[in-house]
Coordinates of C-alpha atoms and ligand atoms in Angstrom, one line a residue:
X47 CA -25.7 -55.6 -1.9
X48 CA -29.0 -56.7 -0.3
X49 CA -28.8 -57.9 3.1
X50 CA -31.1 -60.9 4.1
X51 CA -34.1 -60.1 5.8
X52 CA -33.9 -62.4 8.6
X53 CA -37.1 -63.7 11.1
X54 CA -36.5 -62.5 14.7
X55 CA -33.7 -63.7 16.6
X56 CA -34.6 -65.7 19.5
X57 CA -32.0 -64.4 21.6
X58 CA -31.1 -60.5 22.4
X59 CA -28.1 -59.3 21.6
X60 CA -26.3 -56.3 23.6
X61 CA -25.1 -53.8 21.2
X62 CA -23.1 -50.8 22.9
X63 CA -23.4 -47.9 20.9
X64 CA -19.5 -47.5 21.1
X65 CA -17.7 -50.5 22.5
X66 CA -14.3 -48.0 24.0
X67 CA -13.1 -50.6 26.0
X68 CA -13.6 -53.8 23.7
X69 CA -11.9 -51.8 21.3
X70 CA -8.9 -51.8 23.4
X71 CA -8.5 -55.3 25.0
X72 CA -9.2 -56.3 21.0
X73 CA -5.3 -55.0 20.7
X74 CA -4.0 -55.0 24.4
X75 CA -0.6 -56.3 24.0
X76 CA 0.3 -54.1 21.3
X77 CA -1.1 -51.2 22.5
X78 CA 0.4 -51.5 25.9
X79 CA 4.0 -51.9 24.4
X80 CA 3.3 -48.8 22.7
X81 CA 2.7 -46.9 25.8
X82 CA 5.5 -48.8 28.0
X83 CA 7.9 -47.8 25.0
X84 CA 7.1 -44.3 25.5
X85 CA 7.1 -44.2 29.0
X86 CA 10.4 -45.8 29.6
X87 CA 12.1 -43.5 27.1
X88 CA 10.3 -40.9 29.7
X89 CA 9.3 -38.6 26.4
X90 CA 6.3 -37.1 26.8
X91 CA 5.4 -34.0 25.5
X92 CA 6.2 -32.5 22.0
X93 CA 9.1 -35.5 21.5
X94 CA 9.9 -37.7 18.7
X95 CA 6.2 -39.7 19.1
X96 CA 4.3 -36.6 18.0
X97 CA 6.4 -35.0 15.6
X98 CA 6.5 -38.7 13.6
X99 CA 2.6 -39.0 14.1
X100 CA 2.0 -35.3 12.3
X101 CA 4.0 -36.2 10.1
X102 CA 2.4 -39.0 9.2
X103 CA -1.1 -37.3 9.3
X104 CA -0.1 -35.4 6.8
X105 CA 1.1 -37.5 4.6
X106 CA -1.8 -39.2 4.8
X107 CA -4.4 -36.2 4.0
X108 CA -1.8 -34.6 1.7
X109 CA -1.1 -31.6 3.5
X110 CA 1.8 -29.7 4.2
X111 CA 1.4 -29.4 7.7
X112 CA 0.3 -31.0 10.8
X113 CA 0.2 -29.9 14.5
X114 CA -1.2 -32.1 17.5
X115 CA -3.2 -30.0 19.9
X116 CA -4.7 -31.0 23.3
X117 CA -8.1 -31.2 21.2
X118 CA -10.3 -30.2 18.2
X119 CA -11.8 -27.4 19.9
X120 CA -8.1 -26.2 20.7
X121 CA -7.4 -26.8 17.3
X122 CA -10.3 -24.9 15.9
X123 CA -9.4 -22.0 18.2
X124 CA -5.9 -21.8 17.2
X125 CA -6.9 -21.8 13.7
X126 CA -9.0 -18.8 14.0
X127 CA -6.3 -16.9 16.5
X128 CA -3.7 -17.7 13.7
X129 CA -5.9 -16.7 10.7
X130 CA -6.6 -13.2 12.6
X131 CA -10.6 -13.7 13.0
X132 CA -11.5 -12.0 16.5
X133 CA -13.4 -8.9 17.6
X134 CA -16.1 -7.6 15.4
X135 CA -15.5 -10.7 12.9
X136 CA -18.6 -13.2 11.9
X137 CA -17.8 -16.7 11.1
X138 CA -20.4 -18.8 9.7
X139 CA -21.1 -22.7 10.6
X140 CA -24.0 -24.7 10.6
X141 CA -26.2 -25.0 13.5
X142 CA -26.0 -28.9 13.0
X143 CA -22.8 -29.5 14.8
X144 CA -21.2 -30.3 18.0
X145 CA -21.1 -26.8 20.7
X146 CA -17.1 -26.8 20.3
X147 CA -17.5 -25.5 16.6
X148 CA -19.5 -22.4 18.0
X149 CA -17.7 -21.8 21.0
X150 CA -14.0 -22.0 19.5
X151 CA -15.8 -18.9 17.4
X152 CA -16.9 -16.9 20.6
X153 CA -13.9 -17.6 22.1
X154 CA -11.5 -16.1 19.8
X155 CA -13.7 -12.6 20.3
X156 CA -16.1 -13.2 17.1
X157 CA -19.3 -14.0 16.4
X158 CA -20.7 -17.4 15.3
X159 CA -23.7 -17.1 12.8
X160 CA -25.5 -19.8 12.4
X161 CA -27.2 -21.6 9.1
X162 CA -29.1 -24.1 8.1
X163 CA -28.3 -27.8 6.6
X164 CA -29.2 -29.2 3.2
X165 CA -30.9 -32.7 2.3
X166 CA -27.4 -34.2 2.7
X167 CA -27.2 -33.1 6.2
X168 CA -24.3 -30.6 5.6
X169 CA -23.7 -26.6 5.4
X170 CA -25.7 -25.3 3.0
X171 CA -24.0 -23.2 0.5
X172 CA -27.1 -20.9 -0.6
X173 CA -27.9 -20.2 3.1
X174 CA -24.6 -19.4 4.0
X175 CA -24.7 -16.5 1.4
X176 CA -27.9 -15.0 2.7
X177 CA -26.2 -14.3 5.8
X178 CA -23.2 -12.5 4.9
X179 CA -22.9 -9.0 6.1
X180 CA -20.1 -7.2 6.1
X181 CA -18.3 -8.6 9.1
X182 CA -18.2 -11.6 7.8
X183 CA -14.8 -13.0 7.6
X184 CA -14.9 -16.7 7.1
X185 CA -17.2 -19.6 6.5
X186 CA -16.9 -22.7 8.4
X187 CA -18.0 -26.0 6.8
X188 CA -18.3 -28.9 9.6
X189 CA -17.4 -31.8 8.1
X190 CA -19.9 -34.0 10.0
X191 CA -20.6 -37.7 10.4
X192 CA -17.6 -38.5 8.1
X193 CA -19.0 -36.4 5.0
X194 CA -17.1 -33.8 2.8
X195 CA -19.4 -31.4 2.3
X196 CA -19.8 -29.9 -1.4
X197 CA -16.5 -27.7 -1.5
X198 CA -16.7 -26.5 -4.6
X199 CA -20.8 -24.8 -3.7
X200 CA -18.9 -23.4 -0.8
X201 CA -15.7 -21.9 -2.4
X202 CA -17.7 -20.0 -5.0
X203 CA -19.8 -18.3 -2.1
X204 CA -16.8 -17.3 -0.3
X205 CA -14.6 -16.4 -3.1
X206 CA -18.2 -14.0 -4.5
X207 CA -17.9 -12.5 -1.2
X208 CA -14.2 -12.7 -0.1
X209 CA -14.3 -13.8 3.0
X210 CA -12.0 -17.6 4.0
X211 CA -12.7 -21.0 4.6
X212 CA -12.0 -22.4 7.9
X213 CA -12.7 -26.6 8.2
X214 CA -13.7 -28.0 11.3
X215 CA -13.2 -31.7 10.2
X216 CA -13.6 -33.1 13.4
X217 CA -15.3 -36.2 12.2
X218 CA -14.2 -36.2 8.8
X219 CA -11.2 -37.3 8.5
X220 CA -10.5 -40.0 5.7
X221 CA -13.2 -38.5 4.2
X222 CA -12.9 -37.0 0.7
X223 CA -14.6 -34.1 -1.9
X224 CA -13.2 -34.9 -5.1
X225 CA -10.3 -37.0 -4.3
X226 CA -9.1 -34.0 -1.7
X227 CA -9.1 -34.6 2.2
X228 CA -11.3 -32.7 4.7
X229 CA -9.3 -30.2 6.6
X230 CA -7.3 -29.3 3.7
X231 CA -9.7 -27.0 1.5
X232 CA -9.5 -24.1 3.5
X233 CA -7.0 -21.7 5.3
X234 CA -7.0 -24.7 7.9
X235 CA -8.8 -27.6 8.8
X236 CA -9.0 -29.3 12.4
X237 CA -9.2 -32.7 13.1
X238 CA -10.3 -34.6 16.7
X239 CA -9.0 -37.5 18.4
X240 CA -11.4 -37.6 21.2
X241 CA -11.7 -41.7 21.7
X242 CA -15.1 -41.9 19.6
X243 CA -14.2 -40.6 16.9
X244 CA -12.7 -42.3 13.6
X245 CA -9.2 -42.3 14.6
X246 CA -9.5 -41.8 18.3
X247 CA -6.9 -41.7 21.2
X248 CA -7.2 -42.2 24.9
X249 CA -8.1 -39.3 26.3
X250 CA -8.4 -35.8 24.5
X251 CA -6.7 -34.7 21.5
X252 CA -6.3 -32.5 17.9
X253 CA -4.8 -31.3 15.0
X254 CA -4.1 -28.5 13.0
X255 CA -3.3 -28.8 9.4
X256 CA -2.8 -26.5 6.2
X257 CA -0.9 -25.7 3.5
X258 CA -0.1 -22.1 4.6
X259 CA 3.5 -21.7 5.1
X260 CA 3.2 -18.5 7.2
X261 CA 0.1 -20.2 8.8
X262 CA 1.7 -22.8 9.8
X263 CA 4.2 -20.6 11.3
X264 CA 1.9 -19.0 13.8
X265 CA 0.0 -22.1 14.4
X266 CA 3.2 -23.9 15.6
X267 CA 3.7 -20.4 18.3
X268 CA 0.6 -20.7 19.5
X269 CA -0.1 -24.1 20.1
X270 CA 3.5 -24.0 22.5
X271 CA 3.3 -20.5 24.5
X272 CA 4.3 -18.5 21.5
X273 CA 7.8 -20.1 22.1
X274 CA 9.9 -20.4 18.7
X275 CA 12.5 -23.5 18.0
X276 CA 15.1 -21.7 20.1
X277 CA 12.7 -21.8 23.2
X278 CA 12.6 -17.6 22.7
X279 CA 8.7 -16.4 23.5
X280 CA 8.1 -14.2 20.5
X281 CA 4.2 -14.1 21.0
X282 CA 1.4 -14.4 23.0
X283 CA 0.4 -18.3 23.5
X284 CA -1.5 -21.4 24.8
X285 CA -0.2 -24.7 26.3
X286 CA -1.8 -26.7 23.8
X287 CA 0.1 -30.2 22.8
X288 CA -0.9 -33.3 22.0
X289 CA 0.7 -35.7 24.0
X290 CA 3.4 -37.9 23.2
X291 CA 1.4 -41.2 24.7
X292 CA -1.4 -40.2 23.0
X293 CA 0.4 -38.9 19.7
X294 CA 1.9 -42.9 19.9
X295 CA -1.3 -45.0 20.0
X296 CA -2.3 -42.6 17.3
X297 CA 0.7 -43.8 14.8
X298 CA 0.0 -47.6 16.2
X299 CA -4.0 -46.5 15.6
X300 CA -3.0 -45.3 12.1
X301 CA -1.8 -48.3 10.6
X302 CA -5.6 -49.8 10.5
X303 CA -7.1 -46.7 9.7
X304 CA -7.8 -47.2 6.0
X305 CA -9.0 -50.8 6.4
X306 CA -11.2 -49.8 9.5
X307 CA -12.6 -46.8 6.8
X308 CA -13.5 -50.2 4.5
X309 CA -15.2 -51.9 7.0
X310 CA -17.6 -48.6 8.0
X311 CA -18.6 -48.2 4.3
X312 CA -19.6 -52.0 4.7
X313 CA -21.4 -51.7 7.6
X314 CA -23.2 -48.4 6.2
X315 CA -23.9 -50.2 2.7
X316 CA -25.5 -53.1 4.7
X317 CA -27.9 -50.3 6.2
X318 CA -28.5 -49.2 3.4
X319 CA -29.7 -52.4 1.5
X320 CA -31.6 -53.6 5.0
X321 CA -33.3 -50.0 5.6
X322 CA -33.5 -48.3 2.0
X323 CA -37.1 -49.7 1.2
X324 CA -38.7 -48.0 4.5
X325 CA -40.7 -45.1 3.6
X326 CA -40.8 -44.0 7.4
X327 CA -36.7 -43.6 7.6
X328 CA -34.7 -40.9 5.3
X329 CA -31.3 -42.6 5.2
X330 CA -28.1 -40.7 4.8
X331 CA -26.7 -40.6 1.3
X332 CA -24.8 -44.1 0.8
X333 CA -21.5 -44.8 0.1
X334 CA -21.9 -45.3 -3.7
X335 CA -24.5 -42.4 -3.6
X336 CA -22.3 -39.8 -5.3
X337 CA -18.9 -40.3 -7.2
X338 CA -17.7 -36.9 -5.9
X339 CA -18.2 -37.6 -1.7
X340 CA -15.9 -40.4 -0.4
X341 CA -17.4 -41.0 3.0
X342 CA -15.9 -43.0 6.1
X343 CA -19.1 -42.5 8.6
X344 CA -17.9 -41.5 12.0
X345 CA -21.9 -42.1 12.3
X346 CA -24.6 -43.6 10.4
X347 CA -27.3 -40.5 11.4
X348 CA -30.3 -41.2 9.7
X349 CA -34.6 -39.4 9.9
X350 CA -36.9 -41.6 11.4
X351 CA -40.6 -41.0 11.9
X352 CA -41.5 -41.9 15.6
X353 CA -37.9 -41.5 16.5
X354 CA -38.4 -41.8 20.5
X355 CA -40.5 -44.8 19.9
X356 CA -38.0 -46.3 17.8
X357 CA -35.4 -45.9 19.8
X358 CA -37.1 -47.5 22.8
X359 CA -38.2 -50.7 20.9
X360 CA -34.4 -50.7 19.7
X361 CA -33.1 -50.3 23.8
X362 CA -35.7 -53.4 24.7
X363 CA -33.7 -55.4 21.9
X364 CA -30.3 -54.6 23.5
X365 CA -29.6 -52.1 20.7
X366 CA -28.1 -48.8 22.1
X367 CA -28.9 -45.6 19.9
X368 CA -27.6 -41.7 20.2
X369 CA -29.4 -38.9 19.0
X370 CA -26.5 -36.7 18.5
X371 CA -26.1 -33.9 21.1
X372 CA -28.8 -35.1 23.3
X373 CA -31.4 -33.4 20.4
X374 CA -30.3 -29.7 20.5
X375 CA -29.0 -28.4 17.4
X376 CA -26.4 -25.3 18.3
X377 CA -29.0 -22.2 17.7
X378 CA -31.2 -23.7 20.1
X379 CA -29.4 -22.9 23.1
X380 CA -31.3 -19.5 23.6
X381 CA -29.1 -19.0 26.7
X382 CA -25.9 -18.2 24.1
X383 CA -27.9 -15.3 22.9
X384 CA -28.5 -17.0 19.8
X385 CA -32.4 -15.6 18.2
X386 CA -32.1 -17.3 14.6
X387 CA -34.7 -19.5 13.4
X388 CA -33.7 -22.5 11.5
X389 CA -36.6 -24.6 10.9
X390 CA -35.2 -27.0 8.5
X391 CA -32.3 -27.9 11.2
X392 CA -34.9 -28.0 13.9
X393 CA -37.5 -30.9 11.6
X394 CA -33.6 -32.6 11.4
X395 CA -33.6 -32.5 15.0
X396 CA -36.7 -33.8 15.6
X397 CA -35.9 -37.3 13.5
X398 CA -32.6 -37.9 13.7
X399 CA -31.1 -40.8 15.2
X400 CA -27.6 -42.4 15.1
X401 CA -27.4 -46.1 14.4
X402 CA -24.3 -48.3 16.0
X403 CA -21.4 -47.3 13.5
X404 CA -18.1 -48.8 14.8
X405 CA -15.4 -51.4 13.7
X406 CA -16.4 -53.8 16.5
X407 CA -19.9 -54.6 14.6
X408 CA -20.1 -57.8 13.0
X409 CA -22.0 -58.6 10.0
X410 CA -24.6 -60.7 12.1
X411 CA -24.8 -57.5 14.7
X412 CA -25.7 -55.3 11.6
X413 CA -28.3 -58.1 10.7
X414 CA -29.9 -57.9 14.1
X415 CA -30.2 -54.3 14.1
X416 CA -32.2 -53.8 10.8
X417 CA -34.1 -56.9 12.0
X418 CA -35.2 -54.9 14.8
X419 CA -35.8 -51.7 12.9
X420 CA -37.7 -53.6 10.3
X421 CA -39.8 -55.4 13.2
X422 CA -40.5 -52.1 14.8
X423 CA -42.6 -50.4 11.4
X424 CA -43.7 -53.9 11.0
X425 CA -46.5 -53.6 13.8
Ligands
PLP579 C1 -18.0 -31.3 14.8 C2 -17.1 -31.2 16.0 N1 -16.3 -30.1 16.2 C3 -15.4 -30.0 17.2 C4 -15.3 -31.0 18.1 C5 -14.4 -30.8 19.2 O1 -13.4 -31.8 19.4 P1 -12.8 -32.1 20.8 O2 -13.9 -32.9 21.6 O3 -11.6 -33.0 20.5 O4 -12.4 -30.8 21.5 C6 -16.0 -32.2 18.0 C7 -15.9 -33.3 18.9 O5 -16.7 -33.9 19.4 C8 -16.9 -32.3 16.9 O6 -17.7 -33.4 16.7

């Protein structure tokens, strides 16, 4: 699809980078009879709302099970506690990624080592075998910016190696390797609902999902004070829920999910066809890129040379950008103790910059935007 190159707008637009509260009053009414309709049944933790939204999550990524948490780095943690990765255990992640991923790590008593991306932004499978030692006990894939990584690269290092697979897929859910959901390659997979991201609540929230029976089992324990259906503590535990409000506008949230996926692939293919002829920006692989990858960008992250400069011309234009985690990739924050080098994450870090990427764009915002980026390598 080629998206018209259009002269300057006279007028400026203001273009949020994420429009939370448009979002809402968009579906008010509704939204609010959700909540009254959980609130006057007064049921509000670990009640009917939840159990029917994890069910429903997992119908929808085709996994056995599903357990709201209080939020994906909850979720993460849990996973790890539930798998038995603690003291003396590596896990290794990518150093592009939000802090949560490395934290949950630390916090369960292991160590997070950290490796480098490949061209597609994601884990990359060879680096990930250079730094397997002996302690290593999983591998865990980020699932970033609504991208799948390459499975298949990844399941042959750990199976070469035995050691698991562990999915943070925080920001990929809807998004698919081979036809198969992120979150539901490895041992478990975690998914956020923090309000930015694909399918996002009001406030905080996760998920745990797998198709572990015995998992499952352990996950369900420690999410709820180790406390078994008959309300009996049989292990150690967290209070970790997702609530039933928020487990509610998640359901109502749900219904549009897989026509609000459509319209991001729309919005990134206009990108695409506006922005793919600029040799100063490396664009993020598009959604007819590869057969394999389904992706549903929870951000359109792209390389762009002059990046500061850039995103300055874009603020004068009313045109609100992110670069994601205010610039610091994870193994940069020397105050963790972290030593590792990673140059090619650090160059990534130096251009990347996250366009608009939300169902509130219209097709004329999306115009305006590579009008503006267009202008800006113009001069
Ligand atoms: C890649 C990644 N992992 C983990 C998390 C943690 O999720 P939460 O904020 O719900 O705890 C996030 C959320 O921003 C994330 O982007």
């Amino acid at each position: 699809m080629k998206v018209a190159h259009q002269p300057e707008p006279m007028t400026t637009k203001s273009i949020p980078f994420f429009p939370y509260a448009q979002l809402f009053t968009a579906r008010e009414r509704e939204l609010t009879a959700v909540m009254q309709d959980v609130c006057r049944r007064g049921a509000y933790i670990l009640q009917k709302d939840c159990r029917e939204f994890e069910e429903a999550l997992a119908r929808y990524m085709k996994v056995k099970h599903a357990f709201g948490v209080a939020n994906g780095t909850d979720a993460i943690i849990i996973g790890l506690k539930a798998c038995g990765i603690g003291s003396g255990d590596e896990v290794i992640l990518p150093s592009h990624t939000y802090i949560a991923s490395a934290a949950a790590v630390h916090m369960v008593g292991a160590s997070p080592v950290l490796a480098e991306i490949g061209p597609d932004h994601m884990l990359d499978a060879a680096d990930v075998e250079k730094r397997i030692t002996p302690r290593t006990k999983g591998i865990m894939p980020v699932q970033i910016n609504g991208r799948t990584c390459d499975m298949e690269a990844l399941q042959r290092v750990a199976d070469r190696h035995g050691v698991m697979i562990v999915e943070d897929a925080a920001q990929g859910l809807g998004s698919t390797f081979k036809g198969r959901s992120a979150g539901t390659f490895g041992k478990f997979g975690t998914i956020s609902f923090y309000p930015a991201k694909l399918l996002g609540c009001f406030g905080d929230g996760g998920a745990v999902v797998t198709n572990d029976d015995a998992l499952a089992e352990r996950i369900a324990l420690l999410r709820d004070h180790g406390r078994n259906a008959e309300g009996r503590v049989v292990a150690w535990g967290y209070n970790s829920r997702l609530d039933n409000l928020q487990a509610a506008i998640l359901s109502f949230k749900m219904k549009d999910f897989p026509s609000e996926i459509q319209r991001r692939r729309k919005v990134a293919s206009m990108y695409q066809a506006g922005l793919g002829d600029l040799r100063e920006l490396a664009l993020p692989p598009g959604p007819e890129a590869d057969p394999r990858h389904f992706d549903v960008y929870q951000n359109y992250e792209l390389e762009a040379d002059r990046r500061d400069e850039l995103r300055q011309h874009l603020e004068t234009r009313g045109i609100r950008t992110i670069v994601q985690w205010a610039g610091t990739p994870v193994h940069q924050f020397r105050e963790l103790g972290f030593s590792v080098e990673l140059p090619k994450t650090d160059s990534f870090f130096r251009r990347c910059l996250m366009l608009p990427m939300n169902v509130a764009l219209s097709d004329d915002d999306v115009r305006y935007i590579v009008a503006a980026i267009r202008d800006f390598y113009r001069k």
